[in-house]
Coordinates of C-alpha atoms in Angstrom, one line a residue:
M259 CA -1.9 -23.6 -12.9
N260 CA -0.6 -20.1 -11.5
T261 CA -0.6 -17.4 -14.6
A262 CA 1.7 -14.5 -15.2
L263 CA 1.4 -11.6 -13.7
P264 CA -0.9 -9.0 -15.2
A265 CA 1.5 -7.0 -17.3
A266 CA 1.1 -2.9 -16.9
T267 CA 1.0 -1.4 -20.3
A268 CA 4.9 -0.7 -21.7
R269 CA 5.2 1.9 -25.0
T270 CA 8.6 2.4 -26.5
A271 CA 7.6 6.3 -27.2
A272 CA 4.8 7.8 -24.9
T273 CA 2.5 10.0 -26.9
R274 CA 2.1 13.8 -25.4
S275 CA -1.1 14.1 -24.2
A276 CA -3.7 16.6 -25.4
Y277 CA -4.9 17.9 -22.0
P278 CA -3.4 20.5 -19.6
E279 CA -1.3 20.3 -16.1
P280 CA -3.5 16.8 -14.7
A281 CA -6.0 18.0 -11.6
T282 CA -5.2 17.9 -7.7
A283 CA -7.6 17.1 -5.7
V284 CA -6.2 15.7 -2.0
F285 CA -8.0 14.8 1.0
S286 CA -8.3 12.0 4.2
A287 CA -9.8 9.0 4.1
L288 CA -8.8 5.5 5.2
G289 CA -7.4 6.9 8.1
T290 CA -4.6 8.6 5.2
T291 CA -4.1 10.3 2.9
A292 CA -6.1 10.5 -0.4
V293 CA -4.8 11.9 -3.7
L294 CA -6.3 12.1 -7.3
L295 CA -4.5 13.5 -9.5
T296 CA -6.6 13.3 -13.5
A297 CA -5.0 13.8 -17.2
D298 CA -8.0 15.5 -18.4
P299 CA -8.8 18.2 -15.8
A300 CA -11.9 18.7 -17.2
R301 CA -13.0 15.2 -16.2
A302 CA -11.7 15.6 -12.0
D303 CA -14.5 16.4 -10.8
D304 CA -16.3 12.9 -12.2
A305 CA -13.5 11.0 -10.7
L306 CA -13.1 12.3 -7.5
L307 CA -17.5 11.1 -7.3
I308 CA -15.7 7.5 -8.3
L309 CA -12.6 8.0 -5.8
R310 CA -14.9 8.8 -2.9
A311 CA -17.4 6.3 -3.4
E312 CA -15.3 3.4 -3.9
L313 CA -13.0 4.8 -0.7
A314 CA -16.2 4.6 1.4
A315 CA -17.8 1.0 0.4
I316 CA -14.5 -0.2 0.8
D317 CA -14.4 1.1 4.4
A318 CA -17.5 0.0 5.4
A319 CA -17.0 -3.7 3.9
C320 CA -13.0 -3.4 5.8
S321 CA -12.2 -1.5 8.7
R322 CA -12.0 -3.2 11.4
F323 CA -11.9 0.6 13.7
R324 CA -15.6 1.0 13.1
P325 CA -18.0 -1.3 14.3
D326 CA -20.6 -1.5 12.3
S327 CA -18.4 -2.7 9.3
E328 CA -19.0 -5.8 8.0
L329 CA -15.1 -7.0 8.6
S330 CA -16.5 -6.1 12.1
R331 CA -19.7 -8.0 12.2
A332 CA -17.1 -11.2 10.6
N333 CA -14.3 -10.6 13.5
T334 CA -17.4 -10.5 15.7
A335 CA -18.5 -14.2 14.9
A336 CA -15.8 -15.6 14.6
G337 CA -16.3 -19.6 16.4
N338 CA -19.7 -19.3 16.0
G339 CA -19.9 -20.7 12.2
P340 CA -20.0 -19.1 8.4
V341 CA -21.2 -15.7 8.0
P342 CA -22.6 -14.5 4.9
V343 CA -20.7 -11.7 2.5
S344 CA -20.7 -9.0 0.1
A345 CA -19.2 -8.6 -2.7
L346 CA -16.5 -5.9 -2.0
L347 CA -16.0 -8.3 1.4
A348 CA -15.4 -11.2 -0.6
E349 CA -12.6 -10.4 -2.9
A350 CA -11.0 -8.3 -0.2
V351 CA -10.8 -11.4 1.7
E352 CA -9.0 -13.0 -1.8
V353 CA -6.9 -10.3 -1.7
A354 CA -5.7 -11.0 1.3
L355 CA -5.1 -14.8 1.3
R356 CA -3.6 -14.5 -2.0
A357 CA -1.4 -12.1 0.1
A358 CA -0.6 -14.5 2.3
E359 CA 0.1 -18.1 -0.6
L360 CA 2.2 -16.0 -1.8
T361 CA 3.9 -14.5 0.7
D362 CA 4.5 -18.5 2.7
G363 CA 2.2 -16.1 5.0
A364 CA 5.0 -13.1 5.4
V365 CA 1.8 -10.6 5.0
D366 CA -1.2 -12.9 7.3
P367 CA -5.1 -11.6 7.6
T368 CA -5.1 -13.5 11.3
V369 CA -2.6 -11.3 12.3
G370 CA -5.1 -9.0 13.9
P371 CA -4.9 -9.8 17.2
A372 CA -0.8 -10.2 17.4
V373 CA -1.3 -6.0 16.3
V374 CA -4.0 -5.1 19.0
A375 CA -1.5 -6.9 21.8
L376 CA 1.0 -4.2 20.5
G377 CA -0.7 -1.5 20.7
Y378 CA -2.7 -0.6 17.4
D379 CA -6.0 -1.1 19.1
R380 CA -7.9 1.7 17.5
T381 CA -6.9 4.9 15.0
F382 CA -3.0 5.3 14.5
A383 CA -4.6 8.9 15.5
Q384 CA -6.2 8.1 18.6
V385 CA -2.7 5.9 18.7
A386 CA -0.9 8.9 18.8
A387 CA -2.8 11.0 20.4
R388 CA -1.8 9.0 23.7
R389 CA 1.6 8.1 22.6
P390 CA 3.8 10.5 25.1
A391 CA 2.6 9.1 28.0
N392 CA 3.6 6.2 27.3
T393 CA 2.3 4.3 30.4
E394 CA 1.1 1.4 28.7
P395 CA 2.6 -1.7 30.4
A396 CA 3.8 -4.5 27.9
T397 CA 1.8 -7.2 26.2
A398 CA 3.8 -11.1 25.9
P399 CA 3.6 -10.7 22.1
R400 CA 0.7 -12.8 19.9
P401 CA 1.3 -15.0 17.0
A402 CA -1.4 -15.0 14.2
A403 CA -3.2 -18.2 14.3
G404 CA -2.2 -19.0 10.3
W405 CA -4.0 -17.5 7.5
R406 CA -4.6 -21.7 6.6
S407 CA -7.3 -21.8 9.9
V408 CA -9.9 -19.5 7.8
R409 CA -12.3 -20.9 6.4
W410 CA -13.7 -19.5 3.1
D411 CA -16.4 -20.7 0.7
P412 CA -16.0 -18.1 -2.4
A413 CA -18.9 -20.2 -4.0
L414 CA -20.9 -19.1 -1.7
R415 CA -19.4 -16.3 -0.3
L416 CA -19.6 -17.6 3.6
L417 CA -16.9 -16.5 5.6
R418 CA -15.4 -18.8 8.6
L419 CA -13.3 -17.8 11.4
P420 CA -11.8 -20.2 14.4
A421 CA -12.7 -18.4 18.2
G422 CA -9.8 -16.0 19.2
T423 CA -9.1 -14.8 15.4
T424 CA -9.9 -11.8 14.1
L425 CA -8.6 -11.0 10.3
D426 CA -6.9 -6.9 10.0
L427 CA -6.8 -6.5 5.6
G428 CA -5.3 -3.1 6.5
A429 CA -2.0 -4.3 4.7
T430 CA -4.2 -5.2 1.4
A431 CA -7.3 -3.8 1.1
K432 CA -6.3 -0.3 1.0
A433 CA -3.5 -1.0 -1.6
L434 CA -7.3 -2.6 -3.5
A435 CA -9.0 0.4 -3.1
A436 CA -6.7 2.2 -4.9
D437 CA -6.7 -0.1 -8.0
R438 CA -10.3 -0.3 -7.8
A439 CA -10.5 3.1 -8.2
A440 CA -7.4 3.8 -10.8
R441 CA -9.8 1.0 -12.9
R442 CA -12.8 2.2 -12.2
A443 CA -12.8 6.5 -12.9
A444 CA -10.1 6.0 -15.8
A445 CA -12.8 4.0 -17.6
A446 CA -15.2 6.1 -16.7
V447 CA -13.9 9.3 -17.4
G448 CA -11.5 8.3 -20.2
C449 CA -8.1 9.7 -19.3
G450 CA -5.4 8.9 -16.8
V451 CA -5.5 8.7 -13.8
L452 CA -3.2 8.6 -10.3
V453 CA -4.9 7.1 -6.7
N454 CA -2.2 7.4 -4.0
L455 CA -3.6 6.1 -0.5
G456 CA -1.6 7.1 1.5
G457 CA 2.3 5.5 -0.6
D458 CA -0.3 2.8 -2.3
L459 CA -0.5 3.9 -5.7
S460 CA -2.1 3.0 -8.6
A461 CA -2.7 3.8 -12.6
A462 CA -4.8 3.8 -14.7
G463 CA -5.6 5.5 -18.5
E464 CA -3.2 7.3 -20.2
P465 CA -0.6 9.1 -18.7
P466 CA 0.3 12.8 -19.2
Y467 CA 2.9 12.7 -21.6
G468 CA 5.8 11.6 -19.9
G469 CA 4.5 9.6 -17.2
W470 CA 3.6 10.0 -14.0
R471 CA 6.5 11.0 -11.7
V472 CA 7.1 9.7 -8.8
A473 CA 9.7 11.0 -5.6
I474 CA 10.8 8.8 -3.4
A475 CA 11.5 9.4 0.1
D476 CA 13.8 7.7 2.3
N477 CA 13.3 10.3 6.1
H478 CA 9.4 9.9 6.2
A479 CA 9.6 12.3 8.6
G480 CA 9.8 15.6 6.0
P481 CA 10.6 15.6 2.8
E482 CA 12.3 19.1 1.8
G483 CA 12.6 20.9 -1.5
G484 CA 8.6 21.9 -1.1
W485 CA 7.5 18.5 -1.0
R486 CA 4.7 18.6 2.0
T487 CA 4.2 16.2 3.9
G488 CA 1.0 15.8 7.0
I489 CA -1.2 13.3 7.4
A490 CA -1.4 9.4 7.9
D491 CA 1.2 7.5 6.2
G492 CA 1.2 9.9 3.7
H493 CA 2.6 11.3 0.4
A494 CA 2.6 14.3 -1.6
A495 CA 1.6 15.9 -4.1
R496 CA 2.4 19.0 -5.9
E497 CA -0.8 20.6 -7.6
G498 CA -1.2 20.4 -11.3
S499 CA 2.5 19.0 -11.0
G500 CA 1.9 15.8 -12.8
Q501 CA 4.0 14.3 -9.3
A502 CA 3.7 12.2 -6.5
G503 CA 6.1 11.9 -3.1
I504 CA 6.6 9.0 -1.2
T505 CA 6.9 9.0 2.2
D506 CA 5.1 6.8 4.6
D507 CA 4.1 9.3 6.4
P508 CA 1.2 9.5 9.1
T509 CA 1.4 13.1 8.6
A510 CA 1.1 14.1 5.4
P511 CA -1.7 16.0 3.2
N512 CA -0.6 15.0 -0.4
A513 CA 0.0 11.8 -2.5
G514 CA 0.5 9.7 -5.7
P515 CA -0.2 6.6 -8.0
Q516 CA -1.4 2.8 -9.2
A517 CA -3.9 0.3 -10.8
A518 CA -5.2 -3.6 -11.5
T519 CA -6.1 -6.7 -9.4
A520 CA -5.4 -10.3 -10.6
D521 CA -6.8 -13.4 -9.3
R522 CA -5.5 -15.2 -5.8
H523 CA -3.5 -17.7 -7.9
T524 CA -1.4 -15.1 -9.9
V525 CA 1.8 -15.6 -9.6
L526 CA 4.3 -12.3 -8.4
H527 CA 6.9 -13.2 -11.3
T528 CA 7.2 -14.2 -14.2
G529 CA 5.1 -11.7 -16.5
P530 CA 6.0 -8.2 -18.1
Q531 CA 6.6 -6.0 -14.9
P532 CA 5.9 -2.7 -15.3
T533 CA 7.9 0.7 -17.0
I534 CA 9.8 1.9 -14.6
T535 CA 12.3 4.4 -15.7
D536 CA 14.8 7.3 -14.0
N537 CA 13.4 10.9 -14.2
H538 CA 15.9 13.5 -14.3
T539 CA 13.8 16.3 -15.9
A540 CA 11.1 16.2 -13.6
P541 CA 11.0 19.1 -11.4
N542 CA 12.7 18.9 -8.0
A543 CA 15.3 15.7 -9.2
A544 CA 18.2 17.1 -7.7
L545 CA 16.6 17.3 -4.9
R546 CA 18.9 13.6 -2.7
H547 CA 14.9 12.2 -3.4
P548 CA 14.6 10.3 -6.6
V549 CA 11.9 10.8 -9.6
V550 CA 10.8 7.7 -11.0
S551 CA 8.7 7.7 -13.7
I552 CA 5.5 5.3 -14.2
R553 CA 3.0 4.6 -17.1
D554 CA 0.3 2.1 -15.7
G555 CA 0.3 -0.7 -12.7
G556 CA 1.3 -0.4 -9.0
L557 CA 3.8 1.9 -6.5
A558 CA 3.7 1.1 -3.2
T559 CA 6.7 2.2 -0.3
S560 CA 6.0 0.9 2.9
G561 CA 8.3 1.9 6.1
T562 CA 9.0 2.1 9.8
T563 CA 9.5 4.9 10.8
V564 CA 6.4 7.7 11.2
R565 CA 3.3 5.4 12.5
T566 CA 4.8 4.7 15.5
W567 CA 4.6 4.9 19.1
R568 CA 5.9 3.6 22.7
R569 CA 4.8 0.5 24.5
G570 CA 6.4 -0.9 27.3
G571 CA 9.8 1.4 27.1
R572 CA 9.6 0.0 23.2
T573 CA 8.9 1.8 20.0
L574 CA 6.4 -0.3 18.0
H575 CA 5.0 0.1 14.5
H576 CA 2.2 -1.2 12.4
I577 CA 4.6 -3.9 10.3
V578 CA 4.3 -7.1 12.3
D579 CA 5.8 -10.7 11.5
P580 CA 3.0 -12.8 11.9
A581 CA 5.0 -15.6 12.6
T582 CA 6.1 -13.7 16.3
G583 CA 3.3 -11.7 16.2
D584 CA 6.5 -8.9 17.2
V585 CA 7.7 -6.3 15.3
P586 CA 10.1 -7.3 13.0
P587 CA 14.1 -6.7 13.7
P588 CA 15.0 -3.9 11.9
V589 CA 16.6 -4.1 8.7
W590 CA 15.1 -1.8 6.5
R591 CA 13.2 1.4 6.6
T592 CA 11.2 1.7 3.7
V593 CA 10.9 -0.6 1.0
S594 CA 9.3 0.5 -2.6
V595 CA 8.2 -2.3 -5.2
A596 CA 6.8 -2.5 -8.5
A597 CA 4.2 -4.2 -9.5
G598 CA 1.4 -4.4 -12.8
S599 CA -1.4 -4.0 -9.4
C600 CA -1.0 -1.6 -6.6
V601 CA -2.3 -5.6 -4.4
D602 CA 0.9 -6.6 -5.5
A603 CA 3.1 -4.5 -4.7
N604 CA 1.9 -3.5 -1.6
T605 CA 1.8 -7.1 -1.0
A606 CA 5.8 -7.3 -2.0
T607 CA 6.8 -4.2 0.1
T608 CA 5.2 -5.0 3.1
A609 CA 6.5 -8.7 3.2
A610 CA 10.1 -7.5 2.1
L611 CA 9.9 -5.8 5.8
V612 CA 9.2 -8.4 8.0
L613 CA 11.7 -11.1 5.7
G614 CA 14.2 -8.4 6.8
E615 CA 17.5 -9.8 5.7
R616 CA 16.1 -12.3 3.6
A617 CA 13.8 -9.8 1.7
P618 CA 16.2 -8.9 -1.6
D619 CA 16.7 -13.5 -2.2
W620 CA 13.2 -13.3 -2.2
L621 CA 12.2 -10.0 -4.5
R622 CA 15.0 -11.0 -6.5
G623 CA 13.4 -14.1 -7.2
T624 CA 9.6 -11.9 -7.8
G625 CA 11.6 -10.1 -10.5
L626 CA 9.6 -6.9 -9.2
P627 CA 12.2 -4.0 -9.1
A628 CA 12.4 -2.3 -5.9
R629 CA 14.6 0.2 -3.8
L630 CA 15.3 -1.2 -0.1
V631 CA 16.6 1.4 2.4
R632 CA 18.3 -0.3 5.4
T633 CA 18.0 1.8 8.6
D634 CA 21.4 2.7 8.0
G635 CA 20.5 4.7 4.6
S636 CA 22.3 3.3 2.8
V637 CA 20.3 1.9 -0.5
L638 CA 20.0 -1.5 -2.7
C639 CA 17.9 -1.3 -6.0
L640 CA 17.2 -4.6 -7.5
G641 CA 15.7 -5.7 -10.9
A642 CA 15.2 -3.1 -13.1
W643 CA 14.8 -0.2 -10.7
P644 CA 17.2 2.0 -11.8
A645 CA 20.0 3.2 -9.5
D646 CA 19.8 6.6 -7.7
G647 CA 21.7 9.1 -9.5
G648 CA 21.9 7.1 -12.6
D649 CA 21.6 7.9 -16.4
R650 CA 18.2 9.4 -17.6

């Protein structure tokens, strides 16, 4: 029986934080930029240790670029029987299969061979380094084998992949890392934390007064007005500001917020949703980038304009339609979604980019707040997402 999405805690009145401005830490991780905001600066070092440990564990378990990762070993064994996996990789696999189930395959972990066929066969930094040459021939798209071809025994933690199939957990593992790190850090340090991993944000614990302020950038090429951009699929946060800018920019040096995770059978609708409000009192609110506030839960932005490369005379990107093995038709430039967890938010944003014109109806069915920006720059806000430039 399906259960409701774990709700982000809604509060009718914010309690003014006893802490000064949040502390900010920014560093590279998982091929992107990691940003940690800690409401109590005195506990920032402890929170940072937890985040770094969580990211190291996720990388060792789930990276498809490390030959020594647990996922790489499982992929190598495809077609040769079941492989026992750790508790962490088991959680990542279940999250990925749940995302595939909830999106009817629009987000599918068996897309690995398709992504490689399109040229994303190494870290994005390495792909970008060879991008100017554009001398490689086009490869025929490879539709995904389909998530139902994966044999998974959760009780014994045994993973069996059919021959020729490899898993790519990139669509969900980073969001899972944000959720896990935010929960663990908030519980350990006793204050609010915001984790941003390249646009996958998770918030847990008591936030600063007024919540975490998040600027949503439509043009990943570089938000202006002082928001910095700079490294893999990233986002920007001003030190000490309690803010996080979302850009999905693989070149951005800073980032911002998100939280929780649910069992595989949780649905993306019917439950209470995270509190998200228009925040025109935030610094830089006058800029063209809308600013929203969240207190907890997950917020993700995915886009198709920055993590790109050229191959066979075409511009390609990292969002792949599992049904075709190719990039989806260009409909949305960016999609932002708020949910009870970063995993759910990221699942929804990725699915929306794949679904294209079908995305608005699908998102309405989930009940999740969403903001979609078309390739022509026009904006569509759904659910409880505040309209751009609306009332405070």
